[in-house]
Tab-separated table of C-alpha atoms in Angstrom:
chain	number	residue	atom	x	y	z
A	1	UNK	CA	42.347	-33.130	80.175
A	2	UNK	CA	44.904	-31.244	78.122
A	3	UNK	CA	45.781	-33.205	74.968
A	4	UNK	CA	47.420	-32.032	71.732
A	5	UNK	CA	46.601	-34.015	68.574
A	6	UNK	CA	48.867	-34.205	65.531
A	7	UNK	CA	46.920	-36.083	62.881
A	8	UNK	CA	46.892	-36.378	59.114
A	9	UNK	CA	47.605	-38.612	56.140
A	10	UNK	CA	50.587	-40.904	55.687
A	11	UNK	CA	53.848	-39.147	54.917
A	12	UNK	CA	52.872	-35.627	55.960
A	13	UNK	CA	55.406	-35.299	58.802
A	14	UNK	CA	53.291	-36.111	61.861
A	15	UNK	CA	56.080	-37.977	63.648
A	16	UNK	CA	58.606	-35.196	63.139
A	17	UNK	CA	56.144	-32.483	64.196
A	18	UNK	CA	54.974	-34.443	67.232
A	19	UNK	CA	58.548	-34.880	68.431
A	20	UNK	CA	59.411	-31.218	67.794
A	21	UNK	CA	56.358	-30.040	69.741
A	22	UNK	CA	56.946	-32.508	72.551
A	23	UNK	CA	60.566	-31.363	72.897
A	24	UNK	CA	59.529	-27.704	72.932
A	25	UNK	CA	56.567	-28.133	75.274
A	26	UNK	CA	57.773	-30.808	77.723
A	27	UNK	CA	55.687	-33.528	76.233
A	28	UNK	CA	55.463	-37.221	75.530
A	29	UNK	CA	54.020	-38.909	72.446
A	30	UNK	CA	51.119	-41.356	72.421
A	31	UNK	CA	51.199	-43.123	69.072
A	32	UNK	CA	47.798	-43.282	67.447
A	33	UNK	CA	48.536	-45.714	64.623
A	34	UNK	CA	46.672	-49.002	64.263
A	35	UNK	CA	49.719	-50.797	62.859
A	36	UNK	CA	52.494	-49.419	65.066
A	37	UNK	CA	50.978	-51.193	68.067
A	38	UNK	CA	52.287	-54.475	66.628
A	39	UNK	CA	55.748	-55.729	67.569
A	40	UNK	CA	58.161	-56.344	64.715
A	41	UNK	CA	56.248	-54.313	62.141
A	42	UNK	CA	58.723	-51.455	62.042
A	43	UNK	CA	59.505	-50.806	58.400
A	44	UNK	CA	56.078	-51.223	56.812
A	45	UNK	CA	54.439	-49.006	59.422
A	46	UNK	CA	57.037	-46.206	59.459
A	47	UNK	CA	57.416	-46.765	63.207
A	48	UNK	CA	59.789	-44.096	64.535
A	49	UNK	CA	63.335	-45.186	65.253
A	50	UNK	CA	65.088	-44.202	68.479
A	51	UNK	CA	66.966	-41.551	66.477
A	52	UNK	CA	63.668	-40.105	65.191
A	53	UNK	CA	62.215	-40.104	68.723
A	54	UNK	CA	65.145	-37.899	69.821
A	55	UNK	CA	64.757	-38.802	73.492
A	56	UNK	CA	61.032	-38.066	73.641
A	57	UNK	CA	59.146	-40.875	75.408
A	58	UNK	CA	56.716	-42.695	73.107
A	59	UNK	CA	53.761	-44.797	74.239
A	60	UNK	CA	51.493	-47.339	72.486
A	61	UNK	CA	54.235	-48.750	70.254
A	62	UNK	CA	54.965	-52.499	70.171
A	63	UNK	CA	51.983	-53.348	72.381
A	64	UNK	CA	50.982	-56.760	70.972
A	65	UNK	CA	52.208	-59.542	68.691
A	66	UNK	CA	50.841	-59.427	65.132
A	67	UNK	CA	48.934	-62.690	65.630
A	68	UNK	CA	47.075	-61.400	68.701
A	69	UNK	CA	43.578	-59.951	68.448
A	70	UNK	CA	43.462	-56.303	69.461
A	71	UNK	CA	40.455	-53.997	69.639
A	72	UNK	CA	39.890	-50.272	69.564
A	73	UNK	CA	38.610	-50.584	73.154
A	74	UNK	CA	41.977	-52.039	74.196
A	75	UNK	CA	43.759	-49.218	72.393
A	76	UNK	CA	41.547	-46.651	74.100
A	77	UNK	CA	42.259	-48.094	77.558
A	78	UNK	CA	46.011	-48.171	76.892
A	79	UNK	CA	46.043	-44.645	75.499
A	80	UNK	CA	44.050	-43.305	78.449
A	81	UNK	CA	46.493	-44.987	80.863
A	82	UNK	CA	49.462	-43.495	78.985
A	83	UNK	CA	47.875	-40.034	78.968
A	84	UNK	CA	47.117	-40.242	82.700
A	85	UNK	CA	50.746	-41.182	83.355
A	86	UNK	CA	52.043	-38.322	81.222
A	87	UNK	CA	49.801	-35.818	82.987
A	88	UNK	CA	50.816	-37.181	86.413
A	89	UNK	CA	54.444	-36.383	85.528
A	90	UNK	CA	53.455	-32.806	84.699
A	91	UNK	CA	54.051	-33.302	80.982
A	92	UNK	CA	51.860	-32.659	77.948
A	93	UNK	CA	50.482	-35.653	76.022
A	94	UNK	CA	50.716	-35.500	72.228
A	95	UNK	CA	48.442	-37.909	70.367
A	96	UNK	CA	50.276	-38.488	67.088
A	97	UNK	CA	49.067	-40.610	64.202
A	98	UNK	CA	46.715	-41.144	61.353
A	99	UNK	CA	44.215	-43.786	62.458
A	100	UNK	CA	41.017	-41.779	62.680
A	101	UNK	CA	39.074	-44.436	64.581
A	102	UNK	CA	41.744	-44.492	67.281
A	103	UNK	CA	41.884	-40.690	67.431
A	104	UNK	CA	38.115	-40.519	67.868
A	105	UNK	CA	38.169	-43.282	70.500
A	106	UNK	CA	40.565	-41.190	72.585
A	107	UNK	CA	39.170	-37.701	71.941
A	108	UNK	CA	35.459	-38.499	71.772
A	109	UNK	CA	35.209	-41.653	73.916
């Protein structure tokens, strides 16, 4: 599986770089942030706005309500499904975010 990871600490420009790379390389973004999966938690999580996404499809945002339990195994299954869909469209998946546990769940199983 071909997967590009853009990871790092909060505020280092991951979202911007992920979108730039995805635009240049026919890609789609799979968010890898443990807080951006929650609906309605936009400001405190620095969830990208439609303007920041610049037309690049984003996956694994707004997956569950904040009061719902959610596990890393559920994230992994959702991310794998998103990646499979991206690859089936002939695009490159970009895993973008700073939650190391989620990154490892996707890249290392």
